[in-house]
mmCIF file of C-alpha atoms and ligand atoms in Angstrom:
data_model
loop_
_atom_site.group_PDB
_atom_site.id
_atom_site.type_symbol
_atom_site.label_atom_id
_atom_site.label_comp_id
_atom_site.label_asym_id
_atom_site.label_seq_id
_atom_site.Cartn_x
_atom_site.Cartn_y
_atom_site.Cartn_z
ATOM 1 C CA MET A 1 -17.876 -10.432 15.318
ATOM 2 C CA LYS A 2 -19.061 -6.869 14.041
ATOM 3 C CA LYS A 3 -15.633 -6.419 11.313
ATOM 4 C CA GLN A 4 -13.567 -3.993 11.064
ATOM 5 C CA LYS A 5 -14.369 -1.550 8.851
ATOM 6 C CA ILE A 6 -11.896 -0.378 5.833
ATOM 7 C CA ILE A 7 -11.255 1.424 3.222
ATOM 8 C CA ILE A 8 -8.082 0.161 0.916
ATOM 9 C CA ASP A 9 -6.579 3.185 -1.414
ATOM 10 C CA THR A 10 -4.224 1.475 -3.686
ATOM 11 C CA ASP A 11 -2.030 1.435 -6.823
ATOM 12 C CA PRO A 12 -1.535 -2.695 -7.910
ATOM 13 C CA GLY A 13 1.440 -3.020 -8.945
ATOM 14 C CA TYR A 14 2.626 -6.162 -7.957
ATOM 15 C CA ASP A 15 2.559 -6.073 -4.058
ATOM 16 C CA ASP A 16 -0.500 -4.176 -3.483
ATOM 17 C CA ALA A 17 -2.711 -7.779 -5.377
ATOM 18 C CA LEU A 18 -1.532 -9.865 -3.131
ATOM 19 C CA ALA A 19 -2.006 -6.953 -1.010
ATOM 20 C CA ILE A 20 -5.862 -6.902 -2.055
ATOM 21 C CA MET A 21 -6.027 -10.420 -1.898
ATOM 22 C CA LEU A 22 -5.209 -11.015 1.706
ATOM 23 C CA ALA A 23 -7.579 -7.767 3.097
ATOM 24 C CA GLU A 24 -10.914 -10.176 0.880
ATOM 25 C CA LYS A 25 -9.863 -13.585 1.669
ATOM 26 C CA SER A 26 -9.213 -13.240 5.150
ATOM 27 C CA ARG A 27 -12.869 -11.793 5.782
ATOM 28 C CA LEU A 28 -12.064 -10.200 8.656
ATOM 29 C CA PHE A 29 -12.806 -6.772 7.727
ATOM 30 C CA ASP A 30 -16.165 -4.702 5.563
ATOM 31 C CA ILE A 31 -14.255 -3.109 2.863
ATOM 32 C CA LEU A 32 -15.713 -0.336 2.169
ATOM 33 C CA ALA A 33 -14.317 0.684 -1.027
ATOM 34 C CA ILE A 34 -10.960 -0.027 -2.945
ATOM 35 C CA THR A 35 -9.840 3.114 -4.102
ATOM 36 C CA THR A 36 -7.546 3.705 -6.892
ATOM 37 C CA VAL A 37 -4.130 5.899 -8.162
ATOM 38 C CA ALA A 38 -1.707 6.390 -10.137
ATOM 39 C CA GLY A 39 1.202 5.643 -9.111
ATOM 40 C CA ASN A 40 3.291 2.651 -9.470
ATOM 41 C CA SER A 41 1.655 2.782 -13.525
ATOM 42 C CA THR A 42 -1.672 5.216 -14.423
ATOM 43 C CA ILE A 43 -4.859 5.677 -12.911
ATOM 44 C CA GLN A 44 -5.924 3.297 -16.243
ATOM 45 C CA ASN A 45 -3.496 0.253 -15.929
ATOM 46 C CA THR A 46 -4.047 0.496 -11.585
ATOM 47 C CA THR A 47 -7.832 1.051 -11.844
ATOM 48 C CA ASN A 48 -7.498 -2.422 -15.218
ATOM 49 C CA ASN A 49 -5.755 -4.650 -11.973
ATOM 50 C CA ALA A 50 -7.487 -3.749 -9.541
ATOM 51 C CA ARG A 51 -10.051 -5.283 -11.243
ATOM 52 C CA PHE A 52 -8.640 -7.885 -12.594
ATOM 53 C CA VAL A 53 -8.043 -8.696 -9.133
ATOM 54 C CA LEU A 54 -11.106 -8.037 -7.427
ATOM 55 C CA ASN A 55 -11.950 -10.762 -10.745
ATOM 56 C CA LEU A 56 -10.496 -12.970 -10.061
ATOM 57 C CA ILE A 57 -11.597 -14.428 -5.271
ATOM 58 C CA GLU A 58 -14.749 -12.779 -7.260
ATOM 59 C CA SER A 59 -14.657 -10.523 -4.540
ATOM 60 C CA LYS A 60 -17.908 -7.494 -4.837
ATOM 61 C CA THR A 61 -15.878 -5.084 -3.226
ATOM 62 C CA LYS A 62 -16.539 -1.732 -4.660
ATOM 63 C CA LEU A 63 -14.045 -0.190 -7.035
ATOM 64 C CA TRP A 64 -14.013 3.659 -7.194
ATOM 65 C CA SER A 65 -10.250 5.559 -9.571
ATOM 66 C CA GLY A 66 -9.305 9.177 -8.022
ATOM 67 C CA ALA A 67 -5.921 10.730 -8.917
ATOM 68 C CA ASN A 68 -4.242 10.389 -11.867
ATOM 69 C CA ALA A 69 -1.659 12.136 -11.272
ATOM 70 C CA PRO A 70 -0.056 13.851 -8.157
ATOM 71 C CA LEU A 71 -1.328 17.285 -6.684
ATOM 72 C CA LYS A 72 1.269 18.971 -7.702
ATOM 73 C CA ARG A 73 3.832 17.448 -10.186
ATOM 74 C CA LYS A 74 4.052 14.685 -12.992
ATOM 75 C CA LEU A 75 4.014 11.264 -12.025
ATOM 76 C CA ILE A 76 6.780 9.727 -12.045
ATOM 77 C CA LYS A 77 6.678 5.981 -12.332
ATOM 78 C CA ALA A 78 7.909 2.776 -10.716
ATOM 79 C CA ASN A 79 9.559 0.011 -12.760
ATOM 80 C CA VAL A 80 9.186 -3.231 -11.004
ATOM 81 C CA HIS A 81 5.678 -2.927 -11.983
ATOM 82 C CA GLY A 82 6.539 -3.802 -15.707
ATOM 83 C CA LYS A 83 4.632 -1.304 -18.003
ATOM 84 C CA ASN A 84 1.393 -1.990 -17.991
ATOM 85 C CA GLY A 85 1.230 -1.828 -14.111
ATOM 86 C CA LEU A 86 0.874 -6.072 -13.594
ATOM 87 C CA ASP A 87 2.892 -8.039 -16.337
ATOM 88 C CA GLY A 88 2.656 -11.396 -16.408
ATOM 89 C CA ALA A 89 -1.567 -11.977 -15.863
ATOM 90 C CA THR A 90 -3.138 -10.879 -18.736
ATOM 91 C CA ILE A 91 -5.170 -7.812 -18.082
ATOM 92 C CA ASN A 92 -7.877 -7.413 -20.888
ATOM 93 C CA LYS A 93 -10.987 -5.420 -20.114
ATOM 94 C CA GLU A 94 -10.669 -2.104 -19.890
ATOM 95 C CA GLU A 95 -12.583 -0.748 -16.822
ATOM 96 C CA LYS A 96 -14.784 2.436 -16.903
ATOM 97 C CA LEU A 97 -12.974 5.491 -14.423
ATOM 98 C CA THR A 98 -15.215 7.226 -11.720
ATOM 99 C CA ASN A 99 -12.922 9.767 -11.127
ATOM 100 C CA ASN A 100 -15.076 9.696 -7.766
ATOM 101 C CA ALA A 101 -12.483 8.007 -5.523
ATOM 102 C CA VAL A 102 -12.033 11.317 -3.202
ATOM 103 C CA ASN A 103 -15.759 11.867 -2.609
ATOM 104 C CA LYS A 104 -16.026 7.971 -1.818
ATOM 105 C CA ILE A 105 -12.817 8.719 0.402
ATOM 106 C CA ILE A 106 -14.877 11.191 2.215
ATOM 107 C CA GLU A 107 -18.673 9.906 1.668
ATOM 108 C CA ASN A 108 -17.898 6.459 3.038
ATOM 109 C CA ILE A 109 -15.669 8.451 6.782
ATOM 110 C CA ILE A 110 -18.774 10.498 7.202
ATOM 111 C CA ASN A 111 -21.376 7.530 7.020
ATOM 112 C CA ASN A 112 -19.130 4.977 9.686
ATOM 113 C CA PRO A 113 -17.854 7.950 11.769
ATOM 114 C CA ASN A 114 -15.167 6.491 13.815
ATOM 115 C CA GLU A 115 -15.101 3.590 12.352
ATOM 116 C CA VAL A 116 -13.868 4.048 9.681
ATOM 117 C CA THR A 117 -9.085 2.371 9.055
ATOM 118 C CA ILE A 118 -7.718 3.562 5.747
ATOM 119 C CA LEU A 119 -4.592 1.334 3.870
ATOM 120 C CA MET A 120 -2.640 3.616 2.390
ATOM 121 C CA LEU A 121 -0.376 1.508 -0.070
ATOM 122 C CA GLY A 122 0.170 3.566 -3.397
ATOM 123 C CA PRO A 123 0.493 7.246 -3.702
ATOM 124 C CA LEU A 124 -0.676 9.637 -0.586
ATOM 125 C CA THR A 125 -2.659 12.107 -3.387
ATOM 126 C CA ASN A 126 -6.289 10.618 -2.698
ATOM 127 C CA ILE A 127 -6.981 10.955 0.575
ATOM 128 C CA ALA A 128 -4.428 14.530 1.172
ATOM 129 C CA GLN A 129 -7.258 15.295 -1.860
ATOM 130 C CA ALA A 130 -10.144 14.510 0.415
ATOM 131 C CA PHE A 131 -8.229 16.161 3.849
ATOM 132 C CA VAL A 132 -9.135 19.812 1.632
ATOM 133 C CA LYS A 133 -11.508 19.602 -0.123
ATOM 134 C CA GLU A 134 -13.513 18.635 3.619
ATOM 135 C CA PRO A 135 -11.405 18.481 6.853
ATOM 136 C CA SER A 136 -13.362 18.013 8.246
ATOM 137 C CA ILE A 137 -13.545 14.440 7.637
ATOM 138 C CA ILE A 138 -9.913 14.127 9.789
ATOM 139 C CA PRO A 139 -11.482 14.298 13.066
ATOM 140 C CA LEU A 140 -13.689 11.276 12.506
ATOM 141 C CA ILE A 141 -11.230 8.488 10.656
ATOM 142 C CA LYS A 142 -10.092 5.608 12.661
ATOM 143 C CA GLU A 143 -6.113 5.887 11.896
ATOM 144 C CA ILE A 144 -4.417 4.876 8.597
ATOM 145 C CA ILE A 145 -1.728 2.784 8.043
ATOM 146 C CA ILE A 146 0.564 3.733 5.359
ATOM 147 C CA MET A 147 2.766 1.556 3.645
ATOM 148 C CA GLY A 148 5.777 4.231 2.851
ATOM 149 C CA GLY A 149 9.585 5.948 4.168
ATOM 150 C CA ALA A 150 12.100 5.116 5.275
ATOM 151 C CA ILE A 151 13.955 5.921 7.813
ATOM 152 C CA ASN A 152 17.378 3.802 8.445
ATOM 153 C CA VAL A 153 17.852 3.287 4.885
ATOM 154 C CA PRO A 154 18.028 3.871 2.084
ATOM 155 C CA GLY A 155 15.759 5.256 -0.443
ATOM 156 C CA ASN A 156 14.122 2.223 -3.734
ATOM 157 C CA LYS A 157 12.862 5.381 -5.616
ATOM 158 C CA ASN A 158 15.634 7.463 -4.874
ATOM 159 C CA ARG A 159 19.160 8.244 -1.721
ATOM 160 C CA VAL A 160 16.354 8.822 0.951
ATOM 161 C CA ALA A 161 13.109 8.248 -0.357
ATOM 162 C CA GLU A 162 10.586 5.410 -0.999
ATOM 163 C CA PHE A 163 8.679 4.939 -3.850
ATOM 164 C CA ASN A 164 4.373 6.471 -2.476
ATOM 165 C CA ILE A 165 5.948 8.680 -0.126
ATOM 166 C CA PHE A 166 8.829 10.408 -3.057
ATOM 167 C CA VAL A 167 5.586 10.460 -5.822
ATOM 168 C CA ASP A 168 3.712 12.648 -3.667
ATOM 169 C CA PRO A 169 5.262 14.040 -1.640
ATOM 170 C CA ASP A 170 3.299 17.388 -1.757
ATOM 171 C CA ALA A 171 0.274 14.491 -0.417
ATOM 172 C CA ALA A 172 1.931 13.277 1.717
ATOM 173 C CA ASP A 173 3.183 16.512 3.754
ATOM 174 C CA ILE A 174 -0.993 17.203 4.016
ATOM 175 C CA VAL A 175 -1.565 13.517 5.908
ATOM 176 C CA PHE A 176 1.615 13.319 8.130
ATOM 177 C CA GLN A 177 0.612 17.425 9.372
ATOM 178 C CA ALA A 178 -2.846 16.107 10.283
ATOM 179 C CA ASP A 179 -3.393 14.735 13.869
ATOM 180 C CA ILE A 180 -4.827 11.731 12.685
ATOM 181 C CA LYS A 181 -3.282 8.193 14.436
ATOM 182 C CA LYS A 182 -0.745 7.055 11.987
ATOM 183 C CA THR A 183 1.046 4.844 11.352
ATOM 184 C CA LEU A 184 3.601 3.884 9.232
ATOM 185 C CA ILE A 185 5.519 0.886 7.371
ATOM 186 C CA PRO A 186 8.072 2.146 5.685
ATOM 187 C CA LEU A 187 11.029 0.281 4.130
ATOM 188 C CA ASP A 188 13.648 -0.291 6.445
ATOM 189 C CA VAL A 189 10.782 -3.235 7.964
ATOM 190 C CA CYS A 190 9.256 -4.996 4.049
ATOM 191 C CA ASN A 191 12.967 -4.769 2.983
ATOM 192 C CA ASN A 192 13.722 -8.244 4.366
ATOM 193 C CA ILE A 193 10.768 -9.916 3.398
ATOM 194 C CA PHE A 194 10.477 -11.404 0.838
ATOM 195 C CA PHE A 195 9.233 -14.505 -0.992
ATOM 196 C CA THR A 196 10.577 -16.860 -3.394
ATOM 197 C CA LEU A 197 8.812 -18.819 -6.065
ATOM 198 C CA ILE A 198 8.760 -22.102 -4.731
ATOM 199 C CA ASP A 199 7.666 -20.161 -1.448
ATOM 200 C CA PHE A 200 4.529 -19.673 -3.379
ATOM 201 C CA ARG A 201 3.925 -22.573 -4.308
ATOM 202 C CA ARG A 202 2.356 -23.265 -0.050
ATOM 203 C CA LEU A 203 -0.599 -21.861 -3.135
ATOM 204 C CA ASN A 204 -3.260 -24.545 -2.931
ATOM 205 C CA ASP A 205 -5.310 -23.540 -5.481
ATOM 206 C CA SER A 206 -3.710 -24.195 -8.731
ATOM 207 C CA ASN A 207 -6.277 -21.425 -10.217
ATOM 208 C CA LEU A 208 -5.200 -18.311 -8.006
ATOM 209 C CA TYR A 209 -1.789 -20.134 -7.606
ATOM 210 C CA GLU A 210 -0.997 -20.132 -12.070
ATOM 211 C CA ILE A 211 -1.503 -16.562 -12.080
ATOM 212 C CA ILE A 212 0.734 -15.441 -8.946
ATOM 213 C CA TYR A 213 3.574 -17.764 -10.093
ATOM 214 C CA GLU A 214 3.051 -15.753 -13.409
ATOM 215 C CA MET A 215 3.355 -12.664 -11.643
ATOM 216 C CA MET A 216 5.987 -13.084 -9.189
ATOM 217 C CA LYS A 217 8.233 -14.751 -11.608
ATOM 218 C CA LYS A 218 8.093 -11.007 -14.182
ATOM 219 C CA TYR A 219 8.040 -9.154 -10.456
ATOM 220 C CA ILE A 220 10.998 -10.941 -8.310
ATOM 221 C CA ASP A 221 12.698 -10.558 -12.163
ATOM 222 C CA ASN A 222 12.523 -6.629 -11.898
ATOM 223 C CA ILE A 223 13.626 -6.332 -8.260
ATOM 224 C CA TYR A 224 15.937 -7.662 -8.505
ATOM 225 C CA MET A 225 16.832 -6.232 -12.019
ATOM 226 C CA PHE A 226 16.453 -2.818 -9.830
ATOM 227 C CA GLU A 227 16.977 -3.059 -5.849
ATOM 228 C CA LYS A 228 19.599 -6.508 -6.330
ATOM 229 C CA ILE A 229 17.036 -8.210 -3.955
ATOM 230 C CA ARG A 230 16.138 -12.144 -4.437
ATOM 231 C CA GLY A 231 13.075 -12.067 -3.626
ATOM 232 C CA ALA A 232 9.362 -10.475 -4.390
ATOM 233 C CA ILE A 233 8.968 -8.603 -1.633
ATOM 234 C CA MET A 234 5.889 -7.853 0.725
ATOM 235 C CA TYR A 235 5.177 -4.485 0.854
ATOM 236 C CA ASP A 236 2.274 -4.614 0.893
ATOM 237 C CA PRO A 237 1.422 -7.119 1.834
ATOM 238 C CA VAL A 238 2.909 -6.144 4.960
ATOM 239 C CA ALA A 239 0.844 -3.230 5.079
ATOM 240 C CA ALA A 240 -1.889 -5.171 5.843
ATOM 241 C CA TYR A 241 -0.789 -7.685 7.992
ATOM 242 C CA TYR A 242 -0.877 -4.506 10.262
ATOM 243 C CA LEU A 243 -4.657 -4.857 10.240
ATOM 244 C CA ILE A 244 -4.675 -8.435 10.811
ATOM 245 C CA ASN A 245 -2.508 -9.241 12.973
ATOM 246 C CA SER A 246 -0.970 -5.825 14.641
ATOM 247 C CA GLN A 247 -0.168 -7.627 17.684
ATOM 248 C CA ALA A 248 2.633 -9.387 15.125
ATOM 249 C CA PHE A 249 4.526 -5.263 15.168
ATOM 250 C CA ALA A 250 6.773 -3.579 17.298
ATOM 251 C CA THR A 251 6.382 0.491 16.904
ATOM 252 C CA VAL A 252 7.892 3.698 18.533
ATOM 253 C CA GLU A 253 6.309 6.852 17.861
ATOM 254 C CA MET A 254 8.448 9.538 15.540
ATOM 255 C CA ASP A 255 7.940 13.010 14.898
ATOM 256 C CA ILE A 256 8.093 12.976 11.270
ATOM 257 C CA GLN A 257 7.905 15.779 8.108
ATOM 258 C CA ILE A 258 8.845 14.988 4.529
ATOM 259 C CA GLU A 259 11.150 16.367 2.284
ATOM 260 C CA THR A 260 8.593 18.348 0.022
ATOM 261 C CA ARG A 261 11.611 21.394 -2.211
ATOM 262 C CA GLY A 262 14.849 18.925 -1.800
ATOM 263 C CA LYS A 263 16.190 18.720 -5.691
ATOM 264 C CA LEU A 264 18.019 15.213 -3.746
ATOM 265 C CA THR A 265 15.618 14.017 -0.721
ATOM 266 C CA ARG A 266 12.096 14.992 -2.565
ATOM 267 C CA GLY A 267 9.860 12.772 -0.933
ATOM 268 C CA MET A 268 12.215 12.052 2.879
ATOM 269 C CA THR A 269 10.360 10.651 5.848
ATOM 270 C CA VAL A 270 12.927 13.386 7.467
ATOM 271 C CA VAL A 271 13.669 12.932 10.830
ATOM 272 C CA ASP A 272 13.339 14.330 14.521
ATOM 273 C CA LYS A 273 16.420 12.636 16.378
ATOM 274 C CA ARG A 274 17.654 15.794 19.248
ATOM 275 C CA VAL A 275 17.830 15.357 22.559
ATOM 276 C CA GLY A 276 15.361 17.120 24.160
ATOM 277 C CA GLU A 277 13.842 17.854 20.322
ATOM 278 C CA GLY A 278 11.094 16.028 18.466
ATOM 279 C CA LYS A 279 8.644 16.067 20.838
ATOM 280 C CA ASN A 280 5.710 16.549 18.307
ATOM 281 C CA LYS A 281 5.737 12.470 17.709
ATOM 282 C CA ASN A 282 3.520 12.667 14.551
ATOM 283 C CA VAL A 283 3.373 8.889 13.852
ATOM 284 C CA SER A 284 3.800 5.289 14.621
ATOM 285 C CA VAL A 285 6.785 3.355 12.834
ATOM 286 C CA VAL A 286 6.786 -0.038 13.080
ATOM 287 C CA GLN A 287 9.968 -1.421 13.624
ATOM 288 C CA SER A 288 9.931 -5.238 13.321
ATOM 289 C CA VAL A 289 7.489 -7.630 12.136
ATOM 290 C CA ASP A 290 7.837 -11.623 12.916
ATOM 291 C CA LYS A 291 8.142 -12.814 9.578
ATOM 292 C CA GLU A 292 8.128 -16.402 10.456
ATOM 293 C CA LYS A 293 4.302 -15.368 11.021
ATOM 294 C CA PHE A 294 2.962 -12.853 8.606
ATOM 295 C CA LYS A 295 4.183 -15.041 5.480
ATOM 296 C CA GLU A 296 2.632 -18.243 8.281
ATOM 297 C CA ASP A 297 -0.764 -16.299 7.950
ATOM 298 C CA PHE A 298 0.049 -15.066 4.909
ATOM 299 C CA PHE A 299 -0.059 -18.376 2.799
ATOM 300 C CA ASN A 300 -2.739 -19.729 5.139
ATOM 301 C CA ILE A 301 -5.202 -16.524 5.016
ATOM 302 C CA LEU A 302 -3.945 -17.392 0.563
ATOM 303 C CA ASN A 303 -5.183 -20.660 0.983
ATOM 304 C CA SER A 304 -8.565 -20.172 2.932
HETATM 305 O O1 RIB B 1 8.206 1.543 -1.570
HETATM 306 C C1 RIB B 1 7.493 0.457 -2.264
HETATM 307 C C2 RIB B 1 5.926 1.408 -2.378
HETATM 308 O O2 RIB B 1 5.530 1.491 -4.126
HETATM 309 C C3 RIB B 1 4.519 -0.146 -2.715
HETATM 310 O O3 RIB B 1 3.079 -0.046 -2.207
HETATM 311 C C4 RIB B 1 4.891 -0.777 -3.539
HETATM 312 O O4 RIB B 1 4.213 -1.018 -4.828
HETATM 313 C C5 RIB B 1 5.051 0.431 -5.094
HETATM 314 O O5 RIB B 1 3.524 1.640 -5.038
HETATM 315 CA CA1 CA B 2 1.511 -0.460 -3.703
#
């Protein structure tokens, strides 16, 4: 069976690292490229970290680095991933930055019209730049899956906004306005899906287990410090799982716009819930996922 063609845009980040492993080890995808973006950490760190993960799982997937800052704002990094974005892992190689993620996204879409799904795991800067540079690719993309947003729950970067959207709200605004099939996996779902260190004992590859264990120890401590949740929140792996088993998810169509000017509400995913309004339903929003099925498949795939 022909493998689904995907591009993964990412800012590793502990959960990004697990999402990349999940997608790669599922062997379900023809991963045309992994493109990195600044977000959880600097572009140098997120690119170093992406290379570390690809080497760890002996993947030959092409890696291209992208934006080192949001479209119009200063980079505001995350707290929970440590000073280099993957604290706990031994990152001892400085990956050469290619600065060509935007062109590689454009090239791969043009070469594979209507076949490519893009999995967005960080701020939407690279894809927004690609849309601005080459609007003709928009109708050629099969679907964009986005880990981001907060619908009926508080934000995790300000009172109302989720980190990926908060960091680059202008890029998110471009993407949400684009006439393209979008699916959003928001905090409403991800906040309830977290693993403990005991869960990770289910990994049977001792080398992989040791490395993931060291990272998850730090991630879990940081998540409790900043989010008051006791566990490794599986934000990006849940988004990757949507590609693996969308049947495990329930979605609803919504009319969402992105707040780009608010002093308190920067990055808010603003849903039009008014009766008789909200007619521009521009995104499918995940409402729920079969948590047990996700956990079972996650460890089965990583153990494969
Ligand atoms: O809000 C969670 C998102 O922000 C995840 O993608 C995490 O990796 C961080 O980038
Ligand atoms: Ca991420």
